[in-house]
């Protein structure tokens, strides 16, 4: 059986684009667009509970709120953290994103190492 793809949950489209630039393996990236309803969260859990799920959100208030919701509703998900000095995933340098993803055993483009 093929391995279930890894899932990375991000807030916005710019975060998704940034992460897509860096990764070097098939990963599904899901945008919450900043917030997520309980019904949408339930759908995510139902659909992806057998996958490796990573939450990579901004370090601002909205990102922390979203992270807390995932910790509460989807405790199986792993949390990835960017350095607070960048505040936003989209604003972090590719090299920083690459090292965060590499730390979670997600293959990244060699040029960012």
Short mmCIF file of N, CA, C and O in Angstrom, two decimals:
data_model
loop_
_atom_site.label_atom_id
_atom_site.label_comp_id
_atom_site.label_asym_id
_atom_site.label_seq_id
_atom_site.Cartn_x
_atom_site.Cartn_y
_atom_site.Cartn_z
N UNK A 1 0.83 -1.19 0.00
CA UNK A 1 0.00 0.00 0.00
C UNK A 1 0.88 1.26 0.00
O UNK A 1 1.87 1.33 0.72
N UNK A 2 0.52 2.21 -0.80
CA UNK A 2 1.29 3.45 -0.87
C UNK A 2 1.17 4.21 0.45
O UNK A 2 0.13 4.19 1.09
N UNK A 3 2.23 4.85 0.81
CA UNK A 3 2.24 5.62 2.04
C UNK A 3 1.31 6.82 1.88
O UNK A 3 1.30 7.48 0.85
N UNK A 4 0.51 7.08 2.91
CA UNK A 4 -0.38 8.24 2.87
C UNK A 4 0.48 9.50 2.83
O UNK A 4 1.46 9.60 3.56
N UNK A 5 0.12 10.44 1.95
CA UNK A 5 0.95 11.64 1.87
C UNK A 5 0.91 12.44 3.17
O UNK A 5 -0.07 12.37 3.91
N UNK A 6 1.99 13.16 3.40
CA UNK A 6 2.02 14.06 4.55
C UNK A 6 1.14 15.26 4.23
O UNK A 6 1.00 15.65 3.08
N UNK A 7 0.56 15.82 5.27
CA UNK A 7 -0.32 16.97 5.12
C UNK A 7 0.29 18.12 5.92
O UNK A 7 0.67 17.93 7.07
N UNK A 8 0.38 19.28 5.30
CA UNK A 8 0.81 20.47 6.03
C UNK A 8 -0.35 21.46 5.99
O UNK A 8 -0.84 21.80 4.91
N UNK A 9 -0.78 21.89 7.16
CA UNK A 9 -1.87 22.85 7.24
C UNK A 9 -1.26 24.23 7.48
O UNK A 9 -0.50 24.42 8.43
N UNK A 10 -1.59 25.16 6.59
CA UNK A 10 -1.10 26.54 6.70
C UNK A 10 -2.30 27.48 6.71
O UNK A 10 -3.43 27.05 6.47
N UNK A 11 -2.04 28.74 6.97
CA UNK A 11 -3.15 29.70 7.03
C UNK A 11 -3.57 30.19 5.65
O UNK A 11 -4.74 30.14 5.30
N UNK A 12 -2.63 30.70 4.88
CA UNK A 12 -3.02 31.38 3.65
C UNK A 12 -2.30 30.89 2.41
O UNK A 12 -1.38 30.08 2.47
N UNK A 13 -2.73 31.44 1.27
CA UNK A 13 -2.18 31.06 -0.02
C UNK A 13 -0.69 31.38 -0.12
O UNK A 13 0.08 30.60 -0.69
N UNK A 14 -0.28 32.53 0.43
CA UNK A 14 1.14 32.89 0.34
C UNK A 14 1.99 31.92 1.16
O UNK A 14 3.12 31.59 0.78
N UNK A 15 1.45 31.42 2.27
CA UNK A 15 2.16 30.41 3.08
C UNK A 15 2.31 29.13 2.26
O UNK A 15 3.36 28.50 2.24
N UNK A 16 1.22 28.75 1.60
CA UNK A 16 1.21 27.52 0.79
C UNK A 16 2.27 27.60 -0.31
O UNK A 16 3.04 26.67 -0.53
N UNK A 17 2.31 28.76 -0.99
CA UNK A 17 3.28 28.95 -2.09
C UNK A 17 4.70 28.84 -1.55
O UNK A 17 5.55 28.18 -2.13
N UNK A 18 4.95 29.47 -0.41
CA UNK A 18 6.29 29.46 0.20
C UNK A 18 6.71 28.03 0.54
O UNK A 18 7.81 27.61 0.23
N UNK A 19 5.81 27.27 1.16
CA UNK A 19 6.13 25.89 1.56
C UNK A 19 6.32 25.02 0.31
O UNK A 19 7.25 24.21 0.26
N UNK A 20 5.48 25.21 -0.70
CA UNK A 20 5.60 24.43 -1.93
C UNK A 20 6.96 24.63 -2.60
O UNK A 20 7.51 23.69 -3.17
N UNK A 21 7.50 25.86 -2.52
CA UNK A 21 8.81 26.15 -3.12
C UNK A 21 9.91 25.32 -2.48
O UNK A 21 10.88 24.99 -3.13
N UNK A 22 9.76 25.04 -1.19
CA UNK A 22 10.83 24.45 -0.40
C UNK A 22 10.79 22.92 -0.38
O UNK A 22 11.83 22.28 -0.39
N UNK A 23 9.59 22.34 -0.37
CA UNK A 23 9.50 20.89 -0.22
C UNK A 23 9.92 20.14 -1.48
O UNK A 23 9.82 20.65 -2.58
N UNK A 24 10.37 18.91 -1.26
CA UNK A 24 10.86 18.08 -2.35
C UNK A 24 10.26 16.68 -2.27
O UNK A 24 10.92 15.70 -2.53
N UNK A 25 9.02 16.59 -1.84
CA UNK A 25 8.31 15.31 -1.81
C UNK A 25 6.83 15.62 -1.94
O UNK A 25 6.41 16.74 -1.72
N UNK A 26 6.03 14.61 -2.31
CA UNK A 26 4.60 14.89 -2.46
C UNK A 26 3.95 15.14 -1.10
O UNK A 26 3.88 14.25 -0.26
N UNK A 27 3.55 16.36 -0.88
CA UNK A 27 2.91 16.76 0.37
C UNK A 27 1.66 17.53 -0.01
O UNK A 27 1.70 18.36 -0.91
N UNK A 28 0.56 17.25 0.66
CA UNK A 28 -0.65 18.02 0.41
C UNK A 28 -0.66 19.21 1.36
O UNK A 28 -0.49 19.04 2.56
N UNK A 29 -0.83 20.40 0.82
CA UNK A 29 -0.83 21.60 1.65
C UNK A 29 -2.25 22.15 1.66
O UNK A 29 -2.83 22.41 0.61
N UNK A 30 -2.79 22.31 2.85
CA UNK A 30 -4.18 22.76 3.01
C UNK A 30 -4.18 24.15 3.63
O UNK A 30 -3.55 24.36 4.67
N UNK A 31 -4.89 25.08 3.01
CA UNK A 31 -5.04 26.44 3.54
C UNK A 31 -6.31 26.52 4.36
O UNK A 31 -7.37 26.12 3.89
N UNK A 32 -6.20 27.10 5.55
CA UNK A 32 -7.41 27.32 6.35
C UNK A 32 -7.95 28.72 6.11
O UNK A 32 -9.03 29.04 6.57
N UNK A 33 -7.17 29.57 5.44
CA UNK A 33 -7.53 30.97 5.25
C UNK A 33 -7.74 31.68 6.58
O UNK A 33 -8.63 32.49 6.74
N UNK A 34 -6.90 31.32 7.55
CA UNK A 34 -6.88 32.03 8.83
C UNK A 34 -7.78 31.44 9.90
O UNK A 34 -7.41 31.42 11.05
N UNK A 35 -8.95 30.97 9.51
CA UNK A 35 -9.84 30.41 10.52
C UNK A 35 -10.39 29.09 9.99
O UNK A 35 -10.32 28.81 8.80
N UNK A 36 -10.93 28.30 10.91
CA UNK A 36 -11.50 27.04 10.48
C UNK A 36 -12.70 26.73 11.37
O UNK A 36 -12.63 26.88 12.59
N UNK A 37 -13.80 26.38 10.74
CA UNK A 37 -15.02 26.08 11.51
C UNK A 37 -14.89 24.68 12.10
O UNK A 37 -14.08 23.87 11.65
N UNK A 38 -15.69 24.40 13.11
CA UNK A 38 -15.67 23.07 13.71
C UNK A 38 -16.04 22.00 12.70
O UNK A 38 -15.45 20.93 12.68
N UNK A 39 -17.00 22.29 11.82
CA UNK A 39 -17.40 21.29 10.84
C UNK A 39 -16.26 21.01 9.86
O UNK A 39 -16.00 19.87 9.50
N UNK A 40 -15.55 22.07 9.46
CA UNK A 40 -14.41 21.90 8.56
C UNK A 40 -13.29 21.13 9.29
O UNK A 40 -12.64 20.27 8.70
N UNK A 41 -13.09 21.43 10.56
CA UNK A 41 -12.08 20.72 11.36
C UNK A 41 -12.44 19.23 11.42
O UNK A 41 -11.59 18.38 11.23
N UNK A 42 -13.71 18.93 11.66
CA UNK A 42 -14.16 17.54 11.71
C UNK A 42 -13.91 16.83 10.38
O UNK A 42 -13.48 15.68 10.35
N UNK A 43 -14.16 17.54 9.28
CA UNK A 43 -13.90 16.96 7.95
C UNK A 43 -12.42 16.65 7.79
O UNK A 43 -12.05 15.59 7.29
N UNK A 44 -11.57 17.59 8.19
CA UNK A 44 -10.12 17.39 8.09
C UNK A 44 -9.71 16.16 8.89
O UNK A 44 -8.93 15.33 8.42
N UNK A 45 -10.21 16.06 10.13
CA UNK A 45 -9.85 14.95 11.00
C UNK A 45 -10.30 13.63 10.37
O UNK A 45 -9.53 12.67 10.30
N UNK A 46 -11.55 13.59 9.89
CA UNK A 46 -12.07 12.38 9.26
C UNK A 46 -11.24 11.98 8.05
O UNK A 46 -10.94 10.81 7.84
N UNK A 47 -10.88 12.97 7.24
CA UNK A 47 -10.19 12.68 6.00
C UNK A 47 -8.71 12.33 6.20
O UNK A 47 -8.16 11.54 5.45
N UNK A 48 -8.07 12.93 7.20
CA UNK A 48 -6.61 12.83 7.30
C UNK A 48 -6.08 12.18 8.57
O UNK A 48 -4.89 12.20 8.80
N UNK A 49 -6.95 11.56 9.38
CA UNK A 49 -6.45 11.03 10.65
C UNK A 49 -5.38 9.95 10.45
O UNK A 49 -4.54 9.75 11.31
N UNK A 50 -5.36 9.28 9.29
CA UNK A 50 -4.35 8.24 9.05
C UNK A 50 -3.06 8.82 8.45
O UNK A 50 -2.09 8.12 8.31
N UNK A 51 -3.06 10.10 8.11
CA UNK A 51 -1.88 10.75 7.54
C UNK A 51 -1.03 11.37 8.64
O UNK A 51 -1.49 11.56 9.76
N UNK A 52 0.19 11.71 8.26
CA UNK A 52 1.02 12.54 9.14
C UNK A 52 0.59 13.97 8.87
O UNK A 52 0.73 14.45 7.74
N UNK A 53 0.07 14.63 9.88
CA UNK A 53 -0.44 15.99 9.70
C UNK A 53 0.43 16.96 10.49
O UNK A 53 0.72 16.74 11.67
N UNK A 54 0.84 18.03 9.83
CA UNK A 54 1.66 19.07 10.44
C UNK A 54 0.92 20.39 10.37
O UNK A 54 0.33 20.70 9.35
N UNK A 55 0.99 21.15 11.44
CA UNK A 55 0.37 22.47 11.48
C UNK A 55 1.50 23.49 11.48
O UNK A 55 2.35 23.50 12.37
N UNK A 56 1.54 24.34 10.45
CA UNK A 56 2.57 25.36 10.31
C UNK A 56 1.86 26.69 10.11
O UNK A 56 1.40 27.00 9.02
N UNK A 57 1.69 27.44 11.20
CA UNK A 57 0.95 28.69 11.14
C UNK A 57 1.80 29.85 11.63
O UNK A 57 2.86 29.65 12.23
N UNK A 58 1.32 31.06 11.38
CA UNK A 58 2.04 32.26 11.79
C UNK A 58 2.13 32.34 13.32
O UNK A 58 1.36 31.69 14.02
N UNK A 59 3.07 33.17 13.79
CA UNK A 59 3.23 33.31 15.24
C UNK A 59 2.44 34.50 15.78
O UNK A 59 2.64 34.93 16.90
N UNK A 60 1.52 35.02 14.97
CA UNK A 60 0.68 36.14 15.43
C UNK A 60 -0.54 35.61 16.18
O UNK A 60 -0.70 34.40 16.36
N UNK A 61 -1.39 36.51 16.60
CA UNK A 61 -2.56 36.14 17.41
C UNK A 61 -3.47 35.15 16.68
O UNK A 61 -3.91 34.15 17.24
N UNK A 62 -3.74 35.42 15.40
CA UNK A 62 -4.62 34.54 14.62
C UNK A 62 -4.01 33.14 14.48
O UNK A 62 -4.70 32.13 14.61
N UNK A 63 -2.70 33.11 14.23
CA UNK A 63 -2.01 31.82 14.08
C UNK A 63 -2.04 31.02 15.37
O UNK A 63 -2.28 29.81 15.37
N UNK A 64 -1.79 31.70 16.49
CA UNK A 64 -1.80 31.02 17.79
C UNK A 64 -3.19 30.50 18.12
O UNK A 64 -3.36 29.42 18.67
N UNK A 65 -4.21 31.27 17.78
CA UNK A 65 -5.59 30.86 18.03
C UNK A 65 -5.90 29.59 17.22
O UNK A 65 -6.49 28.64 17.73
N UNK A 66 -5.49 29.60 15.97
CA UNK A 66 -5.69 28.44 15.10
C UNK A 66 -4.93 27.22 15.64
O UNK A 66 -5.46 26.12 15.69
N UNK A 67 -3.69 27.45 16.07
CA UNK A 67 -2.87 26.36 16.61
C UNK A 67 -3.55 25.74 17.84
O UNK A 67 -3.63 24.53 17.98
N UNK A 68 -4.06 26.60 18.74
CA UNK A 68 -4.75 26.11 19.94
C UNK A 68 -5.95 25.25 19.57
O UNK A 68 -6.24 24.24 20.21
N UNK A 69 -6.67 25.68 18.53
CA UNK A 69 -7.83 24.92 18.06
C UNK A 69 -7.40 23.54 17.57
O UNK A 69 -8.03 22.54 17.89
N UNK A 70 -6.28 23.48 16.82
CA UNK A 70 -5.79 22.17 16.36
C UNK A 70 -5.33 21.31 17.52
O UNK A 70 -5.58 20.10 17.54
N UNK A 71 -4.66 21.90 18.50
CA UNK A 71 -4.20 21.14 19.66
C UNK A 71 -5.40 20.52 20.37
O UNK A 71 -5.38 19.36 20.77
N UNK A 72 -6.47 21.28 20.48
CA UNK A 72 -7.68 20.82 21.16
C UNK A 72 -8.44 19.77 20.34
O UNK A 72 -8.81 18.72 20.85
N UNK A 73 -8.66 20.06 19.06
CA UNK A 73 -9.54 19.23 18.24
C UNK A 73 -8.82 18.08 17.53
O UNK A 73 -9.44 17.09 17.17
N UNK A 74 -7.52 18.25 17.26
CA UNK A 74 -6.79 17.28 16.45
C UNK A 74 -5.43 17.03 17.11
O UNK A 74 -4.39 17.39 16.55
N UNK A 75 -5.43 16.45 18.32
CA UNK A 75 -4.18 16.31 19.08
C UNK A 75 -3.13 15.43 18.39
O UNK A 75 -1.95 15.50 18.73
N UNK A 76 -3.54 14.65 17.39
CA UNK A 76 -2.58 13.79 16.67
C UNK A 76 -1.67 14.59 15.74
O UNK A 76 -0.63 14.10 15.32
N UNK A 77 -2.07 15.79 15.39
CA UNK A 77 -1.27 16.61 14.47
C UNK A 77 0.02 17.05 15.16
O UNK A 77 0.04 17.32 16.35
N UNK A 78 1.10 17.14 14.37
CA UNK A 78 2.37 17.66 14.86
C UNK A 78 2.42 19.15 14.57
O UNK A 78 1.89 19.61 13.55
N UNK A 79 3.07 19.89 15.45
CA UNK A 79 3.14 21.34 15.27
C UNK A 79 4.56 21.77 14.91
O UNK A 79 5.51 21.37 15.57
N UNK A 80 4.65 22.56 13.86
CA UNK A 80 5.92 23.12 13.42
C UNK A 80 5.89 24.60 13.72
O UNK A 80 4.86 25.25 13.55
N UNK A 81 7.03 25.12 14.16
CA UNK A 81 7.08 26.52 14.58
C UNK A 81 8.15 27.27 13.81
O UNK A 81 9.29 26.82 13.75
N UNK A 82 7.77 28.41 13.25
CA UNK A 82 8.78 29.30 12.67
C UNK A 82 9.28 30.21 13.79
O UNK A 82 8.59 30.40 14.79
N UNK A 83 10.45 30.78 13.59
CA UNK A 83 11.00 31.70 14.57
C UNK A 83 10.09 32.92 14.69
O UNK A 83 9.64 33.47 13.68
N UNK A 84 9.81 33.32 15.92
CA UNK A 84 8.90 34.46 16.17
C UNK A 84 9.34 35.75 15.48
O UNK A 84 8.52 36.60 15.17
N UNK A 85 10.65 35.89 15.22
CA UNK A 85 11.11 37.13 14.59
C UNK A 85 10.56 37.30 13.17
O UNK A 85 10.45 38.41 12.66
N UNK A 86 10.13 36.21 12.53
CA UNK A 86 9.57 36.32 11.18
C UNK A 86 8.06 36.54 11.21
O UNK A 86 7.47 36.96 10.22
N UNK A 87 7.41 36.23 12.31
CA UNK A 87 5.97 36.39 12.51
C UNK A 87 5.11 35.56 11.56
O UNK A 87 4.19 34.91 11.98
N UNK A 88 5.39 35.63 10.25
CA UNK A 88 4.55 34.94 9.28
C UNK A 88 5.35 33.90 8.51
O UNK A 88 6.50 34.14 8.15
N UNK A 89 4.69 32.79 8.21
CA UNK A 89 5.31 31.74 7.41
C UNK A 89 5.78 32.33 6.08
O UNK A 89 6.91 32.11 5.65
N UNK A 90 4.92 33.11 5.44
CA UNK A 90 5.25 33.67 4.12
C UNK A 90 6.43 34.64 4.18
O UNK A 90 7.11 34.83 3.18
N UNK A 91 6.69 35.22 5.34
CA UNK A 91 7.78 36.19 5.48
C UNK A 91 9.10 35.54 5.87
O UNK A 91 10.15 36.16 5.78
N UNK A 92 9.06 34.30 6.29
CA UNK A 92 10.28 33.61 6.72
C UNK A 92 11.11 33.22 5.50
O UNK A 92 10.56 32.86 4.46
N UNK A 93 12.44 33.30 5.61
CA UNK A 93 13.29 32.91 4.47
C UNK A 93 13.11 31.42 4.15
O UNK A 93 12.85 30.62 5.05
N UNK A 94 13.28 31.08 2.87
CA UNK A 94 13.14 29.68 2.45
C UNK A 94 14.05 28.77 3.28
O UNK A 94 13.65 27.66 3.64
N UNK A 95 15.27 29.23 3.58
CA UNK A 95 16.21 28.40 4.34
C UNK A 95 15.65 28.07 5.72
O UNK A 95 15.84 26.97 6.23
N UNK A 96 14.97 29.04 6.33
CA UNK A 96 14.39 28.82 7.67
C UNK A 96 13.24 27.81 7.58
O UNK A 96 13.17 26.87 8.36
N UNK A 97 12.37 27.98 6.60
CA UNK A 97 11.26 27.04 6.38
C UNK A 97 11.83 25.64 6.13
O UNK A 97 11.35 24.65 6.68
N UNK A 98 12.87 25.57 5.30
CA UNK A 98 13.49 24.28 4.99
C UNK A 98 13.99 23.59 6.25
O UNK A 98 13.77 22.39 6.43
N UNK A 99 14.65 24.34 7.14
CA UNK A 99 15.18 23.70 8.34
C UNK A 99 14.06 23.24 9.28
O UNK A 99 14.15 22.19 9.90
N UNK A 100 12.96 24.01 9.34
CA UNK A 100 11.80 23.62 10.15
C UNK A 100 11.19 22.33 9.59
O UNK A 100 10.90 21.39 10.33
N UNK A 101 11.02 22.27 8.27
CA UNK A 101 10.42 21.09 7.64
C UNK A 101 11.34 19.88 7.75
O UNK A 101 10.88 18.77 8.01
N UNK A 102 12.63 20.11 7.56
CA UNK A 102 13.61 19.03 7.67
C UNK A 102 13.57 18.41 9.06
O UNK A 102 13.67 17.20 9.22
N UNK A 103 13.36 19.27 10.07
CA UNK A 103 13.26 18.79 11.44
C UNK A 103 12.08 17.84 11.65
O UNK A 103 12.06 17.05 12.59
N UNK A 104 11.10 17.90 10.74
CA UNK A 104 9.93 17.02 10.81
C UNK A 104 10.06 15.87 9.80
O UNK A 104 9.09 15.20 9.48
N UNK A 105 11.28 15.66 9.29
CA UNK A 105 11.53 14.61 8.30
C UNK A 105 10.75 14.80 7.01
O UNK A 105 10.31 13.83 6.39
N UNK A 106 10.58 16.05 6.63
CA UNK A 106 9.96 16.36 5.34
C UNK A 106 11.11 16.74 4.40
O UNK A 106 11.92 17.60 4.74
N UNK A 107 11.18 16.06 3.27
CA UNK A 107 12.27 16.28 2.34
C UNK A 107 12.14 17.67 1.72
O UNK A 107 11.07 18.08 1.30
N UNK A 108 13.27 18.38 1.66
CA UNK A 108 13.26 19.74 1.11
C UNK A 108 14.28 19.86 -0.02
O UNK A 108 15.18 19.02 -0.16
N UNK A 109 14.11 20.90 -0.84
CA UNK A 109 15.03 21.15 -1.93
C UNK A 109 16.43 21.40 -1.37
O UNK A 109 16.60 22.23 -0.48
N UNK A 110 17.42 20.73 -1.93
CA UNK A 110 18.80 20.84 -1.44
C UNK A 110 19.32 22.28 -1.48
O UNK A 110 20.11 22.67 -0.62
N UNK A 111 18.85 23.08 -2.45
CA UNK A 111 19.38 24.45 -2.57
C UNK A 111 19.03 25.33 -1.36
O UNK A 111 19.62 26.38 -1.18
N UNK A 112 18.06 24.88 -0.53
CA UNK A 112 17.71 25.68 0.64
C UNK A 112 18.41 25.25 1.91
O UNK A 112 18.16 25.76 2.98
N UNK A 113 19.31 24.26 1.78
CA UNK A 113 20.01 23.77 2.97
C UNK A 113 21.35 24.45 3.15
O UNK A 113 21.92 24.95 2.23
#
